Coordinates of C-alpha atoms in Angstrom, one line a residue:
M1 CA 19.8 16.3 59.2
A2 CA 18.0 16.9 62.5
S3 CA 14.6 18.1 63.3
V4 CA 13.7 20.5 66.1
E5 CA 10.3 21.7 67.4
M6 CA 9.7 25.4 67.4
L7 CA 7.6 26.3 70.4
M8 CA 5.2 29.1 71.1
P9 CA 7.4 31.7 73.0
K10 CA 6.5 33.5 76.1
M11 CA 5.5 37.0 75.0
G12 CA 4.9 38.7 78.4
E13 CA 4.5 38.1 82.1
S14 CA 0.8 37.7 82.0
I15 CA 0.5 36.0 78.6
I16 CA -0.3 32.3 78.6
E17 CA -1.6 31.9 75.0
G18 CA -1.7 33.6 71.7
T19 CA -3.7 33.4 68.5
I20 CA -1.9 32.5 65.2
L21 CA -2.6 35.4 62.9
T22 CA -0.5 34.8 59.8
W23 CA 2.3 32.4 58.8
L24 CA 4.9 34.5 57.0
K25 CA 6.7 31.4 55.7
S26 CA 5.3 28.3 54.1
E27 CA 6.3 24.6 54.5
G28 CA 9.5 23.9 52.6
D29 CA 10.8 27.5 52.8
V30 CA 14.4 28.0 53.9
I31 CA 14.5 30.1 57.0
E32 CA 17.4 31.7 59.0
Q33 CA 17.6 31.8 62.8
D34 CA 15.8 34.9 64.2
E35 CA 14.0 35.5 60.9
S36 CA 10.3 36.2 61.4
V37 CA 8.2 33.2 60.7
L38 CA 4.7 34.0 61.9
E39 CA 2.6 36.7 63.5
V40 CA 0.9 36.0 66.8
A41 CA -1.9 38.1 68.5
T42 CA -2.3 38.3 72.2
D43 CA -4.9 40.3 74.1
K44 CA -2.3 43.1 74.3
V45 CA -0.3 43.3 71.1
D46 CA 0.4 41.6 67.8
T47 CA 4.0 40.2 67.6
E48 CA 6.2 38.7 64.9
V49 CA 7.8 35.4 66.1
P50 CA 11.3 34.7 65.0
A51 CA 12.7 31.2 64.1
T52 CA 14.5 29.5 66.9
H53 CA 16.8 27.7 64.5
G54 CA 17.9 28.0 60.9
G55 CA 17.0 25.4 58.3
I56 CA 13.9 24.3 56.4
L57 CA 10.4 24.8 57.7
K58 CA 9.4 21.2 57.4
K59 CA 5.9 21.2 58.9
I60 CA 3.5 23.8 60.3
L61 CA 1.6 22.3 63.3
V62 CA -1.0 25.0 63.9
K63 CA -3.3 26.8 61.6
E64 CA -4.1 30.5 61.3
G65 CA -6.8 31.4 63.8
D66 CA -5.7 28.7 66.3
I67 CA -5.2 29.6 69.9
V68 CA -2.0 28.1 71.2
A69 CA -0.6 27.9 74.7
V70 CA 2.8 29.2 75.5
G71 CA 5.3 26.4 75.3
A72 CA 3.3 24.3 72.8
P73 CA 4.9 23.2 69.5
I74 CA 3.9 25.2 66.5
A75 CA 6.3 24.0 63.8
I76 CA 9.1 21.6 63.0
I77 CA 12.3 23.0 61.6
E78 CA 14.8 20.6 59.8
T79 CA 18.3 21.7 60.4
S80 CA 21.6 20.8 58.7
G81 CA 23.4 19.5 61.8
E82 CA 23.0 18.2 65.3
V83 CA 20.8 20.4 67.4
A84 CA 21.0 20.6 71.2
D85 CA 17.7 20.3 72.9
A86 CA 16.3 23.8 73.5
P87 CA 15.0 24.4 77.0
T88 CA 11.2 24.3 77.1
P89 CA 9.8 27.6 78.0
A90 CA 8.0 27.5 81.3
V91 CA 4.3 27.4 80.6
E92 CA 2.5 29.6 82.9
K93 CA 0.2 26.8 83.9
E94 CA 1.1 26.8 87.6
E95 CA 0.7 30.6 87.7
S96 CA -2.8 30.3 86.2
K97 CA -3.7 27.6 88.7
E98 CA -2.6 29.9 91.6
E99 CA -4.8 32.7 90.3
L100 CA -7.7 30.2 89.9
V101 CA -7.2 28.9 93.5
A102 CA -7.4 32.5 94.7
A103 CA -10.5 33.1 92.7
A104 CA -12.2 29.9 93.8
P105 CA -10.6 28.4 96.9
A106 CA -13.3 25.8 97.4
N107 CA -11.9 23.7 94.5
T108 CA -8.2 24.1 95.4
D109 CA -7.4 20.4 95.5
T110 CA -9.1 19.6 92.2
I111 CA -7.5 22.5 90.4
L112 CA -4.0 21.7 91.6
H113 CA -4.3 18.1 90.3
Q114 CA -6.2 18.7 87.1
P115 CA -4.6 17.2 83.9
E116 CA -3.5 19.6 81.1
P117 CA -6.2 19.8 78.4
I118 CA -5.1 18.6 75.0
A119 CA -7.4 20.1 72.4
S120 CA -9.4 23.2 71.8
S121 CA -13.1 23.0 70.9
T122 CA -16.2 25.0 69.9
G123 CA -19.1 25.3 72.3
E124 CA -22.8 24.6 71.6
D125 CA -23.2 28.3 71.1
G126 CA -20.7 28.2 68.2
R127 CA -18.1 30.2 70.1
F128 CA -14.5 29.0 70.3
Y129 CA -13.1 28.2 73.7
S130 CA -9.5 27.5 74.5
P131 CA -8.4 24.4 76.5
L132 CA -7.7 26.5 79.6
V133 CA -11.1 28.1 79.5
R134 CA -12.9 24.8 79.1
S135 CA -10.8 23.3 81.9
I136 CA -11.7 26.2 84.3
A137 CA -15.3 25.9 83.3
K138 CA -15.3 22.1 84.0
E139 CA -13.6 22.4 87.4
E140 CA -15.9 25.2 88.5
G141 CA -19.1 23.5 87.4
I142 CA -19.9 26.2 84.8
S143 CA -22.5 24.8 82.3
A144 CA -22.4 25.4 78.6
A145 CA -25.3 27.8 78.9
E146 CA -23.6 29.7 81.7
L147 CA -20.3 29.8 79.7
A148 CA -22.1 31.2 76.7
K149 CA -23.2 34.2 78.8
I150 CA -19.7 35.2 79.9
P151 CA -18.6 38.3 78.0
G152 CA -15.3 37.7 76.2
T153 CA -12.6 40.3 75.6
G154 CA -10.4 38.2 73.3
K155 CA -10.3 38.0 69.6
D156 CA -13.8 37.8 68.0
G157 CA -15.3 38.0 71.5
R158 CA -13.5 34.9 72.7
V159 CA -13.4 34.2 76.5
T160 CA -9.9 34.5 77.9
K161 CA -8.4 33.2 81.2
Q162 CA -8.7 36.7 82.7
D163 CA -12.4 36.8 81.7
M164 CA -12.9 33.5 83.6
L165 CA -11.1 34.7 86.7
S166 CA -13.0 37.9 86.8
Y167 CA -16.3 36.0 86.4
L168 CA -15.4 33.6 89.2
K169 CA -14.6 36.4 91.6
N170 CA -17.9 38.1 90.9
R171 CA -19.7 34.7 91.0
T172 CA -18.2 34.0 94.4
S173 CA -19.3 37.4 95.7
G174 CA -22.7 37.1 94.1
N175 CA -22.1 40.1 91.9
I176 CA -22.4 38.5 88.5
Q177 CA -23.1 40.6 85.4
T178 CA -23.2 38.7 82.1
T179 CA -24.2 39.4 78.6
Q180 CA -25.3 37.0 75.9
A181 CA -22.3 36.0 73.9
A182 CA -22.3 37.5 70.5
P183 CA -19.7 38.6 67.9
S184 CA -20.9 42.2 68.2
I185 CA -19.0 44.7 70.4
A186 CA -22.0 46.2 72.0
E187 CA -25.6 45.5 72.8
P188 CA -28.4 46.2 72.0
K189 CA -27.8 46.0 68.2
V190 CA -28.7 49.1 66.2
H191 CA -30.0 48.6 62.7
V192 CA -28.0 50.6 60.2
S193 CA -29.3 51.0 56.6
V194 CA -26.7 50.7 53.9
S195 CA -27.1 52.2 50.4
A196 CA -25.4 51.3 47.2
S197 CA -23.1 54.3 47.4
D198 CA -21.9 53.6 51.0
E199 CA -18.5 52.0 51.6
I200 CA -18.4 49.1 54.1
I201 CA -15.1 48.9 56.1
E202 CA -14.5 45.8 58.3
M203 CA -13.0 46.7 61.7
D204 CA -9.5 45.3 62.2
R205 CA -8.7 43.2 65.3
M206 CA -7.3 46.2 67.2
R207 CA -10.3 48.4 66.5
K208 CA -12.7 45.7 67.7
M209 CA -10.6 45.3 70.9
I210 CA -10.6 49.1 71.5
A211 CA -14.3 49.4 70.9
Q212 CA -15.1 46.5 73.2
R213 CA -12.9 47.8 76.0
M214 CA -14.3 51.4 75.7
V215 CA -17.9 50.1 75.9
E216 CA -17.0 47.9 78.9
S217 CA -15.2 50.7 80.7
K218 CA -18.3 53.0 80.4
R219 CA -20.4 50.1 81.7
I220 CA -18.1 49.4 84.7
S221 CA -17.1 52.9 85.8
P222 CA -19.3 55.9 86.4
H223 CA -17.2 58.6 84.8
V224 CA -16.8 62.1 86.2
T225 CA -14.5 64.7 84.6
S226 CA -12.9 67.7 86.3
F227 CA -11.1 70.5 84.4
V228 CA -8.3 72.9 85.4
E229 CA -6.5 75.4 83.3
A230 CA -2.7 75.4 83.8
D231 CA -0.2 78.1 82.9
M232 CA 2.5 76.4 80.8
T233 CA 4.6 79.6 80.2
N234 CA 7.7 78.5 82.1
I235 CA 7.8 75.1 80.4
V236 CA 7.2 76.6 76.9
L237 CA 9.9 79.2 77.3
W238 CA 12.4 76.6 78.8
R239 CA 11.7 74.2 76.0
E240 CA 12.1 76.8 73.3
K241 CA 15.4 77.9 74.8
N242 CA 16.9 74.4 75.3
K243 CA 15.3 72.1 72.7
N244 CA 18.2 72.4 70.2
A245 CA 20.9 71.9 72.8
Y246 CA 18.9 68.9 74.2
K247 CA 18.7 67.3 70.7
E248 CA 22.4 67.9 70.1
K249 CA 23.3 66.2 73.4
Y250 CA 20.9 63.3 73.4
G251 CA 20.2 62.8 69.6
E252 CA 16.5 63.0 70.0
P253 CA 13.8 65.8 70.6
I254 CA 12.2 66.6 73.9
T255 CA 8.4 67.0 73.6
Y256 CA 5.9 68.3 76.1
T257 CA 4.7 64.8 77.0
P258 CA 7.6 64.1 79.5
F259 CA 6.7 67.3 81.4
F260 CA 3.1 66.0 81.7
I261 CA 4.1 62.6 82.9
E262 CA 6.6 63.9 85.4
A263 CA 4.0 66.2 86.9
V264 CA 1.4 63.3 87.0
A265 CA 3.9 61.0 88.7
K266 CA 4.7 63.6 91.4
A267 CA 1.0 64.2 92.0
I268 CA 0.3 60.5 92.4
R269 CA 2.9 60.4 95.2
D270 CA 0.9 63.1 96.9
F271 CA -2.4 61.4 96.2
P272 CA -1.8 57.7 96.2
M273 CA -5.5 56.8 96.3
I274 CA -5.6 57.8 92.6
N275 CA -3.2 54.9 91.9
I276 CA -5.6 52.1 92.6
S277 CA -7.8 49.4 91.0
V278 CA -11.2 48.0 92.0
D279 CA -11.6 44.2 92.5
G280 CA -15.2 43.6 93.5
D281 CA -15.6 45.2 97.0
R282 CA -11.8 45.5 97.4
I283 CA -9.6 48.5 96.6
I284 CA -6.1 47.5 95.4
K285 CA -3.6 50.2 96.2
K286 CA -0.7 50.0 93.7
K287 CA 2.8 50.5 95.0
D288 CA 4.4 51.1 91.6
I289 CA 3.6 54.3 89.6
N290 CA 3.3 53.1 86.0
V291 CA 2.0 55.8 83.7
G292 CA 0.6 54.9 80.3
M293 CA 0.7 57.3 77.4
A294 CA -1.9 57.0 74.6
V295 CA -0.2 56.9 71.2
A296 CA -2.1 57.3 67.9
L297 CA -0.9 54.8 65.3
P298 CA -0.7 55.5 61.5
S299 CA -3.7 53.2 61.1
G300 CA -5.8 55.5 63.2
N301 CA -6.0 53.0 66.1
L302 CA -4.8 53.8 69.6
I303 CA -2.3 52.0 71.8
V304 CA -1.1 52.7 75.3
P305 CA 2.5 51.7 76.2
I306 CA 3.5 52.0 79.8
I307 CA 6.4 54.0 81.5
K308 CA 7.2 51.8 84.5
N309 CA 8.1 53.4 87.8
A310 CA 7.8 56.9 86.2
D311 CA 8.3 58.6 89.6
Q312 CA 11.8 57.2 89.8
L313 CA 12.9 58.8 86.5
N314 CA 14.1 62.4 86.0
L315 CA 12.9 64.5 83.0
V316 CA 15.6 63.1 80.7
G317 CA 14.8 59.6 81.7
I318 CA 11.1 60.0 81.1
S319 CA 11.8 61.7 77.7
K320 CA 14.0 58.8 76.5
K321 CA 11.2 56.3 77.5
V322 CA 8.6 58.4 75.8
N323 CA 10.5 58.6 72.5
D324 CA 11.4 54.9 72.6
L325 CA 7.9 53.7 73.3
A326 CA 6.3 56.1 70.8
N327 CA 8.7 55.1 68.0
R328 CA 8.3 51.4 68.6
A329 CA 4.5 51.8 68.8
R330 CA 4.3 53.4 65.4
S331 CA 6.6 50.8 63.9
N332 CA 4.7 47.9 65.5
K333 CA 7.7 46.9 67.6
L334 CA 6.1 46.9 71.0
N335 CA 5.9 43.7 73.1
A336 CA 3.3 42.6 75.5
D337 CA 5.3 43.7 78.6
D338 CA 5.4 47.3 77.1
L339 CA 1.6 47.4 77.5
A340 CA 1.2 45.7 80.8
G341 CA 1.0 47.0 84.4
G342 CA -0.3 50.5 83.8
T343 CA -1.8 52.3 86.9
Y344 CA -2.6 55.7 85.4
T345 CA -2.9 57.1 81.9
V346 CA -2.2 60.4 80.1
S347 CA -3.7 61.2 76.7
N348 CA -2.4 64.2 74.8
V349 CA -5.4 65.4 72.8
G350 CA -3.6 68.7 72.3
S351 CA -1.4 67.1 69.7
F352 CA -4.5 67.1 67.4
G353 CA -5.3 70.7 68.2
N354 CA -8.0 70.0 70.7
V355 CA -8.2 72.3 73.7
M356 CA -9.8 69.6 76.0
G357 CA -11.4 66.2 76.0
T358 CA -13.3 63.7 78.3
P359 CA -11.2 60.6 78.0
I360 CA -12.5 57.1 78.9
I361 CA -10.7 55.2 81.7
P362 CA -8.7 52.2 80.7
Q363 CA -9.7 49.3 83.0
P364 CA -8.7 48.3 85.6
Q365 CA -7.3 51.8 86.3
V366 CA -9.6 54.4 88.0
A367 CA -8.5 57.6 86.3
I368 CA -7.0 59.2 83.1
M369 CA -5.9 62.7 82.3
A370 CA -6.2 64.4 78.9
V371 CA -3.9 67.4 78.2
G372 CA -5.1 69.9 75.7
A373 CA -3.4 72.2 73.2
I374 CA -1.2 75.0 74.6
V375 CA -2.7 78.3 73.5
K376 CA -1.5 81.9 74.0
K377 CA -4.1 83.9 76.0
P378 CA -4.3 87.3 77.7
A379 CA -4.2 86.7 81.5
V380 CA -4.0 88.7 84.7
V381 CA -0.5 88.3 86.3
E382 CA 0.3 89.4 89.8
T383 CA 3.5 91.4 90.1
P384 CA 5.1 93.2 93.1
T385 CA 3.8 96.5 91.7
G386 CA 0.2 95.2 91.0
D387 CA -1.8 93.2 88.6
V388 CA -1.0 93.4 84.9
I389 CA -2.4 91.8 81.7
A390 CA 0.1 89.6 79.9
I391 CA 0.2 87.0 77.2
R392 CA 0.6 83.5 78.8
H393 CA 0.7 80.0 77.4
K394 CA -2.4 78.2 78.8
M395 CA -3.6 74.6 78.7
F396 CA -6.6 72.7 79.9
L397 CA -6.3 69.5 81.9
S398 CA -9.3 67.1 81.8
H399 CA -9.3 64.5 84.6
S400 CA -11.8 61.6 84.2
Y401 CA -12.2 59.3 87.2
D402 CA -14.2 56.4 88.5
H403 CA -16.8 57.8 90.9
R404 CA -17.2 54.4 92.6
V405 CA -13.9 55.1 94.4
V406 CA -12.8 58.6 93.5
D407 CA -15.0 61.5 94.7
G408 CA -14.9 65.0 93.4
S409 CA -12.6 66.2 96.2
L410 CA -9.9 63.8 95.4
G411 CA -10.3 64.0 91.6
G412 CA -10.4 67.8 91.7
M413 CA -7.4 68.1 94.1
F414 CA -5.3 65.7 92.0
V415 CA -5.7 67.6 88.7
R416 CA -5.1 70.9 90.5
R417 CA -1.9 69.4 92.0
V418 CA -0.7 68.3 88.5
A419 CA -1.3 71.9 87.3
D420 CA 0.6 73.3 90.2
Y421 CA 3.7 71.1 89.4
L422 CA 3.5 72.3 85.7
E423 CA 3.3 75.9 86.7
A424 CA 6.1 75.7 89.2
F425 CA 8.6 74.3 86.7
D426 CA 12.0 75.8 87.4
M427 CA 13.3 77.9 84.5
N428 CA 16.8 77.3 85.6
S429 CA 16.6 73.5 85.3
T430 CA 19.5 71.8 83.6
F431 CA 19.7 68.5 81.7

C-alpha cells in the first residue's frame, strides 16, 4: 500500500485559495480516480474537486469552512500500489507577490523575501483572515484595527487578496474608503420586524455575494442609463426562417442572445473607450473584448459567464459559446476561468417579458446593456413611394454606464451604434 497527498488544485488563473464547502466523502470511503470528493468555493464559483488517485480516503486534513491555498495538501489517499510523485501545482505565491509589489513598491525587498505563512487565524474583531491576508497586513504595517475596517468581498465578508491589493492602491493614493467590518451585506442596518406567520429564509453563499457586489457597485459607480428602441424585424424574420435548418445542422438552437453579443462586440470596436476599467485615477483600456452574459439559475440566483474575444467569432461561433456556457451554468459545471476577465456585460431582461431595465454595472467594468422583450408595434416605415405604417418587431436597449469615465455622449452613441448593427442585419446571411 502507498499513500499520496491530494492537493488543492488550481481552479483558475486568478484563484490562489478556496474555501472548503462540503466533503462529499468520509474518511475510510473507497474512492475512484476523478470521482468528486469535495466541493470548494472561490470568489467566483463553487466547484467539485475530483480525486487525483483511486483508493481509500485515509485522512481528511482540512475542515469544512477552512480557507486553503492552491497547492496545499487537503487529504491523504491510500492506494493499492506504488504511486509516482505527482507534480506539485504551482502555487500562485510569486504572482501574488508581483501584484503586491506593484501596489506597494516601497516594501518590495521585504515582500520578495517574506516566508510563507503556515496557519490561518481569527482577528481581534472575530473575523477570519487567511494566511496571505495576514502576511500582506504584516508587511504593509496594517494594524488589527485598520484591517478590521477593510471591507471584505469573500465568503461571510472575509477579506481576500484582491481586497487587500485594492485597499493598498487606494491607501497609496490617499483615496481610502473603508467600512466597519460586519457580517451584513450593507450598512446602515435596517430593523425589520418579524411576525410569527413570516418565513425566514437564510441567504445562500451566492446570494450574499451578489448582494454585496451590487451594493458595492452602486457605491463605486455613479450610474446613468440611456435608452434606444431598435427595430429587430430583419433578425426576427431571419431566425424564424432559418432556426429549424440551423438546429438540424448544428444540433442546437439559435437564440437571440448571439445577435445581441455580436452587435455589442462590433460597437465596442467602434467605441473602445467603453471597454475600460478604472483603477484609482488611471483608466485601463482593455485590448480583449470579453462579453459577459447574465444567466438566471434555477435557484433564482444570477451568474455571468464570459465569452472571450467575442469580436473574433462569427454568429455561429458566438451561438455555440452562448449555448455551452448557459447549459453549464444551469448544471453548475462552470469553472472559475469561465467567469473571469469580462470587459462588458449583456443582460437579457426580455427573456422574462420585461420591455426594459436599468442594470447594475458589474465591477470593474464600466458599462452593461439590458435588452428587452421583442414586441410587435405599428411603426412609420420609409419606402420609395412614401411613408407607410407597418407592423415591426421592436426592442428597447438600456445602457447603464459609469459616469466617472463615460459621459452621455459616449454612452448614448454606443447604444445607438448597437441598435444600428441590429437593424442592419443582412437577411441574406448564411450559416
